Coordinates of C-alpha atoms in Angstrom, one line a residue:
Chain T
X125 CA 110.1 36.0 74.5
X126 CA 108.8 39.2 76.9
X127 CA 112.7 39.9 77.4
X128 CA 113.2 39.6 74.4
X129 CA 110.9 41.6 73.2
X130 CA 111.4 43.9 75.7
X131 CA 115.0 44.1 74.6
X132 CA 114.2 45.7 71.0
X133 CA 111.7 47.8 72.6
X134 CA 114.1 49.4 74.3
X135 CA 116.6 49.4 72.4
X136 CA 115.0 51.1 69.4
X137 CA 113.7 53.8 71.8
X138 CA 116.9 54.4 73.7
X139 CA 118.4 55.2 70.3
X140 CA 117.6 58.7 70.6
X141 CA 116.4 59.8 73.4
X142 CA 120.0 59.1 75.4
X143 CA 120.3 62.7 73.2
X144 CA 118.1 64.4 74.1
X145 CA 118.3 63.2 78.0
X146 CA 122.5 64.6 77.9
X147 CA 120.9 68.0 76.0
X148 CA 118.6 67.7 79.1
X149 CA 121.1 67.8 81.1
X150 CA 123.2 70.4 79.4
X151 CA 120.7 73.0 79.3
X152 CA 120.3 71.7 83.1
X153 CA 124.1 73.0 83.6
X154 CA 123.4 76.1 81.3
X155 CA 120.2 76.9 83.9
X156 CA 122.1 77.2 86.5
X157 CA 124.8 79.0 85.0
X158 CA 122.2 82.0 84.2
X159 CA 120.8 81.4 87.4
X160 CA 124.6 82.4 89.6
X161 CA 124.6 85.5 87.1
X162 CA 121.5 86.6 88.0
X163 CA 122.3 86.4 91.3
X164 CA 125.3 88.6 90.7
X165 CA 123.3 91.8 91.1
X166 CA 126.1 93.8 90.1
X167 CA 125.9 97.3 88.7
X168 CA 127.5 97.9 85.6
X169 CA 126.7 98.0 81.4
X170 CA 128.4 94.8 80.9
X171 CA 126.5 93.1 83.7
X172 CA 123.4 94.4 82.0
X173 CA 123.6 92.9 78.7
X174 CA 124.7 89.7 80.4
X175 CA 121.9 89.5 82.7
X176 CA 119.7 89.9 80.1
X177 CA 120.9 87.0 78.2
X178 CA 121.1 85.0 81.1
X179 CA 117.2 85.6 81.2
X180 CA 116.9 84.5 77.5
X181 CA 118.9 81.2 78.1
X182 CA 116.4 80.5 81.1
X183 CA 114.1 80.8 79.1
X184 CA 115.4 78.7 76.3
X185 CA 116.4 76.7 79.5
X186 CA 113.4 75.9 80.2
X187 CA 111.6 75.3 77.2
X188 CA 114.0 72.5 76.9
X189 CA 113.8 70.8 79.2
X190 CA 109.8 70.8 79.1
X191 CA 110.1 69.7 75.6
X192 CA 112.4 66.9 77.0
X193 CA 109.8 65.0 78.6
X194 CA 106.8 65.5 76.3
X195 CA 109.5 64.3 73.8
X196 CA 109.9 60.8 76.2
X197 CA 106.3 59.9 75.6
X198 CA 105.9 60.7 71.4
X199 CA 109.5 58.5 71.2
X200 CA 107.3 55.6 72.9
X201 CA 104.4 56.5 71.0
X202 CA 105.9 56.5 67.7
X203 CA 107.1 53.0 68.7
X204 CA 104.1 51.9 69.2
X205 CA 102.6 52.9 66.1
X206 CA 105.0 51.9 63.9
X207 CA 105.7 48.4 65.2
X208 CA 102.3 47.7 65.4
X209 CA 100.2 49.6 62.9
X210 CA 102.4 50.1 59.6
X211 CA 104.5 47.9 57.5
X212 CA 106.3 46.5 60.5
X213 CA 103.4 44.9 62.2
X214 CA 103.4 42.4 59.7
X215 CA 106.6 41.2 60.6
X216 CA 105.5 42.0 64.5
X217 CA 102.9 39.8 64.4
X218 CA 103.9 36.6 62.7
X219 CA 106.4 36.8 65.6
X220 CA 106.1 33.8 67.7
X221 CA 104.7 36.0 71.0
X222 CA 101.5 36.1 72.0
X223 CA 99.7 39.4 71.8
X224 CA 100.2 40.4 75.9
X225 CA 103.8 40.0 75.5
X226 CA 103.5 42.2 72.7
X227 CA 101.7 44.6 74.5
X228 CA 103.2 44.3 78.1
X229 CA 107.0 45.3 76.2
X230 CA 105.7 48.1 74.6
X231 CA 103.5 49.1 78.3
X232 CA 106.8 48.5 80.6
X233 CA 109.2 50.2 77.9
X234 CA 107.2 53.5 78.3
X235 CA 107.0 52.7 82.2
X236 CA 110.4 53.0 82.5
X237 CA 111.2 55.2 79.8
X238 CA 108.8 58.4 81.4
X239 CA 109.9 57.1 84.8
X240 CA 113.7 57.7 84.3
X241 CA 112.5 60.8 82.3
X242 CA 110.9 62.0 85.1
X243 CA 114.3 61.3 87.2
X244 CA 116.3 63.0 84.8
X245 CA 114.1 66.4 85.4
X246 CA 114.0 66.0 89.0
X247 CA 118.0 65.9 88.9
X248 CA 118.0 68.7 85.7
X249 CA 115.9 70.7 88.2
X250 CA 118.4 70.0 91.4
X251 CA 121.7 70.7 89.3
X252 CA 120.6 74.1 88.1
X253 CA 119.6 75.2 91.9
X254 CA 122.6 73.8 93.0
X255 CA 124.9 76.0 90.9
X256 CA 123.1 78.9 90.4
X257 CA 122.6 78.9 94.1
X258 CA 126.0 77.5 95.4
X259 CA 127.2 79.9 97.2
X260 CA 123.8 79.4 99.5
X261 CA 123.3 75.6 99.3
X262 CA 127.5 74.6 99.8
X263 CA 127.3 75.9 103.1
X264 CA 127.1 73.5 106.8
X265 CA 123.8 75.4 107.9
X266 CA 122.0 75.1 105.3
X267 CA 123.2 70.9 105.1
X268 CA 122.1 70.6 109.3
X269 CA 119.0 72.6 108.4
X270 CA 118.1 69.9 105.4
X271 CA 118.9 67.1 107.3
X272 CA 117.2 68.4 110.6
X273 CA 114.1 68.9 108.2
X274 CA 113.8 65.1 107.6
X275 CA 114.9 63.6 110.9
X276 CA 112.1 65.7 111.9
X277 CA 109.8 64.6 109.7
X278 CA 110.8 61.5 110.4
X279 CA 110.3 61.7 114.0
X280 CA 106.8 63.5 113.4
X281 CA 105.3 61.3 110.6
X282 CA 105.9 57.5 112.5
X283 CA 104.6 54.8 110.4
X284 CA 101.9 56.7 109.2
X285 CA 104.7 58.7 106.7
X286 CA 106.0 55.8 105.1
X287 CA 102.5 54.5 104.6
X288 CA 101.7 57.4 103.3
X289 CA 104.8 57.5 101.0
X290 CA 104.1 54.1 99.5
X291 CA 100.8 54.5 98.7
X292 CA 101.8 58.0 97.3
X293 CA 104.8 56.2 95.4
X294 CA 102.0 53.5 94.2
X295 CA 99.4 56.4 93.0
X296 CA 102.0 58.0 90.9
X297 CA 103.2 54.7 88.8
X298 CA 99.6 54.0 88.2
X299 CA 98.9 57.8 87.1
X300 CA 101.8 57.3 85.0
X301 CA 100.4 53.8 83.6
X302 CA 97.0 55.6 83.0
X303 CA 97.8 58.2 81.4
X304 CA 100.0 55.9 78.6
X305 CA 97.4 53.2 78.5
X306 CA 94.6 55.9 77.5
X307 CA 97.2 57.0 75.0
X308 CA 97.6 53.8 73.6
X309 CA 94.0 53.1 73.5
X310 CA 93.9 56.2 71.0
X311 CA 96.2 55.3 68.9
X312 CA 94.6 51.7 68.6
X313 CA 91.2 52.8 68.2
X314 CA 92.4 54.8 65.8
X315 CA 93.9 53.1 63.7
X316 CA 91.1 50.2 63.7
X317 CA 88.6 52.9 62.6
X318 CA 90.4 54.7 60.1
X319 CA 92.3 53.8 56.5
X320 CA 94.1 57.0 56.2
X321 CA 95.1 59.6 58.6
X322 CA 95.6 57.5 61.5
X323 CA 98.2 59.6 63.3
X324 CA 95.5 62.9 62.7
X325 CA 93.0 60.5 64.3
X326 CA 94.9 59.7 66.9
X327 CA 95.5 62.4 68.0
X328 CA 92.3 64.4 68.0
X329 CA 90.7 60.8 69.7
X330 CA 93.5 61.4 72.6
X331 CA 92.3 65.4 72.7
X332 CA 88.6 64.4 72.8
X333 CA 89.0 61.7 75.5
X334 CA 91.5 63.1 77.7
X335 CA 89.2 66.5 78.0
X336 CA 86.7 64.0 79.1
X337 CA 88.9 62.7 82.1
X338 CA 90.0 66.2 82.6
X339 CA 85.9 67.3 82.9
X340 CA 85.2 64.2 85.5
X341 CA 88.8 64.9 87.6
X342 CA 87.5 68.7 87.6
X343 CA 84.0 68.0 88.7
X344 CA 85.5 65.8 91.8
X345 CA 88.2 68.6 92.1
X346 CA 85.4 71.1 92.8
X347 CA 82.7 69.9 94.5
X348 CA 83.4 66.0 95.4
X349 CA 86.8 65.9 96.9
X350 CA 86.9 69.4 99.3
X351 CA 83.4 68.3 100.9
X352 CA 85.0 64.8 101.4
X353 CA 87.9 66.2 102.3
X354 CA 85.9 68.1 105.1
X355 CA 84.0 65.6 106.2
X356 CA 87.5 63.2 107.0
X357 CA 89.0 65.9 108.4
X358 CA 86.4 67.0 111.3
X359 CA 86.9 63.2 113.1
X360 CA 89.6 63.6 115.8
X361 CA 93.4 64.1 115.2
X362 CA 94.2 60.0 116.2
X363 CA 91.8 58.8 113.6
X364 CA 92.8 61.6 111.4
X365 CA 95.7 59.9 110.2
X366 CA 94.3 56.1 109.7
X367 CA 91.1 57.5 107.1
X368 CA 93.6 59.4 105.3
X369 CA 95.7 56.0 104.6
X370 CA 92.7 53.8 104.0
X371 CA 91.0 57.1 101.0
X372 CA 94.8 56.9 99.8
X373 CA 94.5 53.3 99.2
X374 CA 91.0 53.4 98.2
X375 CA 91.8 55.8 95.7
X376 CA 95.7 53.6 94.6
X377 CA 92.4 50.7 93.9
X378 CA 90.1 52.7 92.1
X379 CA 93.3 53.9 89.7
X380 CA 94.3 49.9 89.0
X381 CA 90.9 49.5 88.3
X382 CA 90.9 52.1 85.6
X383 CA 94.7 50.7 84.8
X384 CA 92.7 47.2 84.1
X385 CA 89.5 48.3 82.1
X386 CA 92.1 50.1 79.4
X387 CA 94.2 47.5 79.2
X388 CA 91.6 44.4 78.9
X389 CA 90.1 47.4 76.2
X390 CA 93.5 47.7 74.8
X391 CA 94.1 44.0 74.8
X392 CA 91.1 43.2 73.2
X393 CA 91.0 45.7 70.0
X394 CA 94.6 43.8 69.6
X395 CA 93.5 40.7 70.0
X396 CA 90.5 40.5 67.9
X397 CA 89.7 43.8 65.8
X398 CA 93.2 44.8 64.4
X399 CA 93.2 44.4 60.5
X400 CA 96.3 45.7 58.9
X401 CA 95.2 45.4 55.5
Chain G
X246 CA 74.0 130.7 62.9
X247 CA 77.4 132.0 62.4
X248 CA 77.3 133.7 66.0
X249 CA 75.6 129.8 67.4
X250 CA 79.2 128.4 65.6
X251 CA 81.4 131.5 66.9
X252 CA 80.0 131.1 70.8
X253 CA 80.3 127.0 70.6
X254 CA 84.3 127.5 68.9
X255 CA 84.8 130.2 72.5
X256 CA 83.7 127.6 74.5
X257 CA 86.1 124.8 73.0
X258 CA 89.1 127.4 72.6
X259 CA 88.7 127.9 76.2
X260 CA 88.2 124.5 77.5
X261 CA 91.5 123.4 76.0
X262 CA 92.7 126.0 77.5
X263 CA 92.1 125.8 81.4
X264 CA 92.3 121.9 80.9
X265 CA 96.3 121.5 80.6
X266 CA 96.0 124.8 83.5
X267 CA 93.8 122.6 85.5
X268 CA 95.8 119.4 85.0
X269 CA 99.1 121.5 86.0
X270 CA 98.0 122.2 89.3
X271 CA 97.4 118.4 90.5
X272 CA 100.4 116.7 88.3
X273 CA 103.0 119.3 90.1
X274 CA 105.0 117.6 92.7
X275 CA 105.4 118.2 96.2
X276 CA 109.3 119.1 97.4
X277 CA 110.9 116.5 99.9
X278 CA 114.1 117.4 101.8
X279 CA 116.2 115.0 104.4
X280 CA 117.6 116.1 106.9
X281 CA 121.1 114.7 106.3
X282 CA 120.6 111.4 108.2
X283 CA 117.9 110.4 106.8
X284 CA 116.3 110.2 109.6
X285 CA 113.4 112.9 109.5
X286 CA 112.0 115.2 106.4
X287 CA 109.7 117.3 104.8
X288 CA 107.2 117.0 102.2
X289 CA 105.6 120.7 101.4
X290 CA 104.7 121.7 104.5
X291 CA 104.4 118.4 106.5
X292 CA 107.2 116.8 108.5
X293 CA 107.6 113.0 108.3
X294 CA 109.9 110.9 110.4
X295 CA 111.4 106.9 110.6
X296 CA 109.2 104.5 112.1
X297 CA 109.5 100.8 112.5
X298 CA 106.6 99.8 109.7
X299 CA 106.9 96.2 111.2
X300 CA 104.7 97.2 113.2
X301 CA 101.9 98.5 111.1
X302 CA 99.7 96.1 109.1
X303 CA 100.6 95.6 106.0
X304 CA 98.5 98.3 102.7
X305 CA 99.1 99.1 99.2
X306 CA 101.1 101.5 98.3
X307 CA 101.0 103.8 95.4
X308 CA 103.3 105.7 93.2
X309 CA 104.1 109.0 94.7
X310 CA 105.2 112.1 92.4
X311 CA 107.5 113.6 94.4
X312 CA 110.8 115.8 93.3
X313 CA 113.0 115.3 95.6
X314 CA 115.5 118.0 97.0
X315 CA 118.6 116.6 97.6
X316 CA 121.7 118.2 99.4
X317 CA 124.9 118.5 97.4
X318 CA 126.6 115.4 100.1
X319 CA 123.4 113.4 99.3
X320 CA 123.7 113.8 95.6
X321 CA 127.1 112.8 95.8
X322 CA 126.2 109.2 97.0
X323 CA 122.5 109.2 96.2
X324 CA 121.9 108.1 92.3
X325 CA 117.8 108.1 92.4
X326 CA 115.1 108.3 94.9
X327 CA 111.6 106.3 94.5
X328 CA 109.1 107.6 96.2
X329 CA 105.2 105.5 97.3
X330 CA 102.9 106.5 100.3
X331 CA 99.5 104.9 101.7
X332 CA 96.1 105.8 101.0
X333 CA 95.4 108.2 104.0
X334 CA 98.8 109.5 103.1
X335 CA 100.6 109.5 106.2
X336 CA 103.0 106.8 105.7
X337 CA 105.8 107.6 102.8
X338 CA 107.7 104.6 101.5
X339 CA 111.3 105.4 100.2
X340 CA 113.8 103.3 98.3
X341 CA 116.7 104.6 98.7
X342 CA 118.8 103.6 95.6
X343 CA 122.6 104.4 95.5
X344 CA 125.9 104.9 93.7
X345 CA 127.6 102.0 94.7
X346 CA 124.8 99.4 94.7
X347 CA 123.4 99.9 97.5
X348 CA 119.5 99.6 98.6
X349 CA 118.1 100.9 101.0
X350 CA 113.7 100.6 102.1
X351 CA 113.0 103.2 105.3
X352 CA 109.4 104.0 105.9
X353 CA 108.3 107.7 107.5
X354 CA 105.6 108.7 109.8
X355 CA 103.6 111.9 109.6
X356 CA 104.6 113.6 112.4
X357 CA 101.0 113.8 113.2
X358 CA 100.0 110.4 113.8
X359 CA 103.4 110.0 115.9
X360 CA 100.8 109.9 119.2
X361 CA 98.7 107.9 117.7
X362 CA 101.2 105.2 116.7
X363 CA 103.3 105.9 120.1
X364 CA 99.3 105.3 122.0
X365 CA 99.0 101.9 119.8
X366 CA 102.4 100.4 119.9
X367 CA 102.1 100.7 123.7
X368 CA 98.5 98.8 123.9
X369 CA 96.8 102.4 125.2
X370 CA 93.9 101.5 123.3
X371 CA 90.0 100.2 124.8
X372 CA 89.6 98.6 121.7
X373 CA 90.5 95.4 120.0
X374 CA 89.5 94.0 116.3
X375 CA 89.1 90.8 115.2
X376 CA 88.6 90.7 111.6
X377 CA 87.2 87.2 110.4
X378 CA 87.6 88.3 107.0
X379 CA 84.5 86.6 105.5
X380 CA 81.8 88.0 105.0
X381 CA 82.8 91.7 104.5
X382 CA 82.5 93.3 107.6
X383 CA 82.5 90.6 110.1
X384 CA 84.3 92.2 112.7
X385 CA 83.7 92.0 116.3
X386 CA 85.5 94.7 118.8
X387 CA 86.4 93.7 122.1
X388 CA 88.4 95.5 125.4
X389 CA 91.7 93.7 125.5
X390 CA 91.4 92.6 128.6
X391 CA 89.1 89.8 127.3
X392 CA 91.1 88.1 125.3
X393 CA 93.8 87.9 127.9
X394 CA 92.0 84.3 129.9
X395 CA 93.0 81.3 130.7
X396 CA 96.9 81.3 129.7
X397 CA 98.2 77.8 128.2
X398 CA 100.3 76.5 126.0
X399 CA 99.2 74.9 122.5
X400 CA 101.3 72.5 120.9
X401 CA 102.1 71.7 117.1
X402 CA 98.7 68.9 116.9
X403 CA 96.5 71.7 118.2
X404 CA 98.1 74.2 115.5
X405 CA 98.1 72.5 112.3
X406 CA 95.0 72.4 112.3
X407 CA 93.5 76.1 113.2
X408 CA 92.5 78.7 111.5
X409 CA 94.1 82.4 112.4
X410 CA 92.3 85.7 112.1
X411 CA 94.1 89.6 112.7
X412 CA 93.3 90.8 115.4
X413 CA 93.9 94.8 115.7
X414 CA 94.3 97.9 116.7
X415 CA 93.7 101.6 115.1
X416 CA 93.3 105.0 116.1
X417 CA 90.1 106.8 115.5
X418 CA 90.4 107.4 111.8
X419 CA 91.7 104.1 110.9
X420 CA 94.6 105.1 109.4
X421 CA 96.6 103.9 111.3
X422 CA 96.3 99.5 111.9
X423 CA 98.2 97.3 114.2
X424 CA 98.0 93.7 114.1
X425 CA 98.7 93.4 118.4
X426 CA 97.8 90.0 117.6
X427 CA 95.8 86.4 116.3
X428 CA 92.8 84.6 117.3
X429 CA 93.0 81.1 116.9
X430 CA 90.1 78.9 115.9
X431 CA 90.7 75.0 116.2
X432 CA 87.7 73.2 114.9
X433 CA 86.4 71.1 117.4
X434 CA 87.9 71.4 120.6
X435 CA 85.5 71.6 123.6
X436 CA 86.7 75.8 123.3
X437 CA 88.1 76.6 120.6
X438 CA 89.7 80.6 121.2
X439 CA 92.8 80.6 122.0
X440 CA 94.6 84.2 121.6
X441 CA 98.2 84.3 120.8
X442 CA 100.0 88.3 121.7
X443 CA 102.5 89.4 119.2
X444 CA 104.5 90.6 122.1
X445 CA 104.5 88.1 124.8
X446 CA 104.2 85.2 122.9
X447 CA 106.5 86.8 121.2
X448 CA 105.9 86.4 117.3
X449 CA 106.1 88.5 114.2
X450 CA 102.7 90.3 113.2
X451 CA 103.7 90.1 109.4
X452 CA 104.8 86.7 109.2
X453 CA 102.9 84.4 111.4
X454 CA 102.1 80.8 110.4
X455 CA 100.7 78.6 113.3
X456 CA 101.8 75.2 111.8
X457 CA 105.6 76.6 112.4
X458 CA 105.3 76.5 115.9
X459 CA 105.0 74.3 118.6
X460 CA 104.7 75.1 122.6
X461 CA 103.3 78.4 121.9
X462 CA 102.1 80.4 124.7
X463 CA 98.5 81.4 124.4
X464 CA 95.6 82.8 126.2
X465 CA 92.0 80.2 126.4
X466 CA 89.4 83.1 125.8
X467 CA 87.3 82.2 129.0
X468 CA 85.0 85.9 128.4
X469 CA 81.2 84.9 128.3
X470 CA 80.9 88.5 126.2
X471 CA 83.0 87.3 124.2
X472 CA 82.7 83.9 123.4
X473 CA 79.4 84.2 122.0
X474 CA 80.5 87.6 120.3
X475 CA 82.8 85.0 118.7
X476 CA 80.5 81.7 118.3
X477 CA 78.5 84.1 115.9
X478 CA 81.0 85.2 114.0
X479 CA 82.5 82.4 113.5
X480 CA 79.7 80.8 112.4
X481 CA 78.6 83.8 109.9
X482 CA 82.3 83.1 108.6
X483 CA 81.9 79.1 108.4
X484 CA 79.0 79.4 106.9
X485 CA 79.9 81.9 103.9
X486 CA 83.0 79.7 103.5
X487 CA 81.9 76.9 101.1
X488 CA 81.0 77.3 97.8
X489 CA 77.4 76.2 98.6
X490 CA 75.1 75.9 101.6
X491 CA 76.7 73.3 103.9
X492 CA 74.3 70.5 102.7
X493 CA 73.5 71.1 99.2
X494 CA 77.8 70.7 99.1
X495 CA 77.5 67.4 101.5
X496 CA 75.1 66.3 99.1
X497 CA 77.4 66.8 95.8
X498 CA 79.9 65.5 97.5
X499 CA 78.5 62.2 98.7
X500 CA 77.0 61.8 95.4
X501 CA 80.2 62.2 93.1
X502 CA 82.3 60.6 95.7
X503 CA 79.6 57.7 96.4
X504 CA 79.6 57.3 92.3
X505 CA 82.9 57.0 91.9
X506 CA 84.2 55.2 95.0
X507 CA 80.9 53.4 95.6
X508 CA 78.4 52.7 92.5
X509 CA 81.1 52.3 89.7
X510 CA 83.3 49.6 91.3
X511 CA 80.3 47.9 92.1
X512 CA 79.5 47.4 89.3
X513 CA 82.7 46.7 88.0
X514 CA 82.8 44.0 90.0
X515 CA 79.7 42.3 89.4
X516 CA 80.5 42.8 85.3
X517 CA 84.0 41.4 85.4
X518 CA 82.8 38.3 87.8
X519 CA 80.5 37.2 85.1
X520 CA 83.4 37.9 82.4
X521 CA 85.7 36.2 84.0
X522 CA 83.6 32.6 84.7
X523 CA 82.1 33.2 80.9
X524 CA 85.5 34.1 79.4
X525 CA 87.4 31.3 77.6
X526 CA 90.5 32.6 77.0
X527 CA 93.5 32.8 80.0
X528 CA 94.8 36.0 79.5
X529 CA 91.4 37.0 79.7
X530 CA 90.8 34.9 82.4
X531 CA 92.6 37.0 84.6
X532 CA 92.7 39.8 83.7
X533 CA 88.6 40.2 83.8
X534 CA 89.7 38.6 87.6
X535 CA 92.0 41.6 88.1
X536 CA 89.2 44.1 87.8
X537 CA 87.2 42.3 89.6
X538 CA 90.0 41.7 92.4
X539 CA 90.6 45.8 92.6
X540 CA 86.9 46.5 92.6
X541 CA 86.0 44.4 95.3
X542 CA 89.4 46.3 97.0
X543 CA 87.8 49.9 96.4
X544 CA 85.0 49.1 97.4
X545 CA 86.4 47.6 100.7
X546 CA 89.1 50.0 101.2
X547 CA 85.1 53.3 101.0
X548 CA 83.8 50.9 103.9
X549 CA 86.6 50.8 106.1
X550 CA 86.7 54.4 105.3
X551 CA 82.9 54.7 106.3
X552 CA 83.1 52.6 109.2
X553 CA 86.0 54.0 110.5
X554 CA 85.0 57.7 110.3
X555 CA 81.6 56.9 111.6
X556 CA 83.1 55.7 114.7
X557 CA 85.3 58.9 115.3
X558 CA 82.4 60.9 115.8

């Protein structure tokens, strides 16, 4: 049943997401063209006008691409809210599926959409740079330098390079999952405690909780991390790689722990506390 | 009463008349003229000639009001010239925009400072200054010969984890400063002080980043008097670079990190073990078990970091 839930959740979000994705690729091509115009660096009145327009178009491109990543999250949050906490929720909760599957389906869909949006943004930026700096990019020297850089990195990094990459990849997925769980937990909590203006309450609670989380992270970054890094890296060079790998592993597991806690809270609220009437 | 008002009005009128005259005197720009090949220029009574600015230490150059007096041939090719100068007014930077869209930036040195520049460039000075940058005035002066101790080669492994500080030579009034090399300080090394000479090690004075190099020719500093001064200056630098004193920042780091990676996971592990044992619904049991396992994992990983770090000392 989870697969069926995933299919319908995915379809519901993709209905509008693909339009935004195509628009973002179009903006990236436009942005690349604007960069190419600005790089031309000619001296004429026509060029001055063109370059002014190019700057304006570039600003629109950057704002549009930022809006695209925000829009992905908003589409998923709307799907989550409408499917579980509005009149549609009556039908959803009468389906012969476990609550945990309903929750998992929403989380997995959001994670996939967020990952796709992230990769698409990277492709957009690369597209902009390739179009904008075409003369510098499509040269043998540049490509050779890129190849040399990666070869040197792999050669010098050794096995620890792959360990760091794996840990950082897992950490980025868990960070994404944490932010999704936090948002959904705030939406669920707001839907439980309020009868009217659930959306506004959810946004307010999310800002409040995000503020607390951000404050805690800032405290850690200001006092904890520099001192810890200094203490860790004062070891001999041979031990530093192992220490950093273990420290990253501890961070990954800590993030997983917080994700588990939020997931449990979310599930408990949906299972025990939800009242759609 | 009328008399006083008259005197006051006369004084105000006088001030209003004099102020523009005084200000105008400040605003009168010097006239700059060039030689045809742009190798020399004159500004008022002063003459300047071209200089290689890359050898001098970079400093902020301010806009300088100047009237440019170009010859007929120069006017046909030049669209505009922007002039900036340094605080000591012995270096001029001219950005020349040509009619065909080209742009040229050239630097000129006042001729009266040419001898100083040549002395600095040839290393004919008795004192080099090592600038530790922090705290203010943390400088070490030394004879250049003391920096060239034991020649050696440093690999990227060491170059990637060192601090670098400017080694400068200056003229008598300090208006010309030239970077002659860099002092490298490698933490936790038996002797942490090495000198990189810009000329002999073939590194750029204005674009030197140690971590970009491998197999770099350096000189290990062995002069005892210089080592003593460097130890004192480096200790002052290290002590002042922390937000708080070392003890306070270490205590806070231990407290905050200990909370995040020690106390909190321990509490979570205990709590969710109990909840796992008491839960009846399979979904709750699974989630509680996952949280317990990850919390235990954090504790184990943190313990492993502690053990490896302690053994590594």
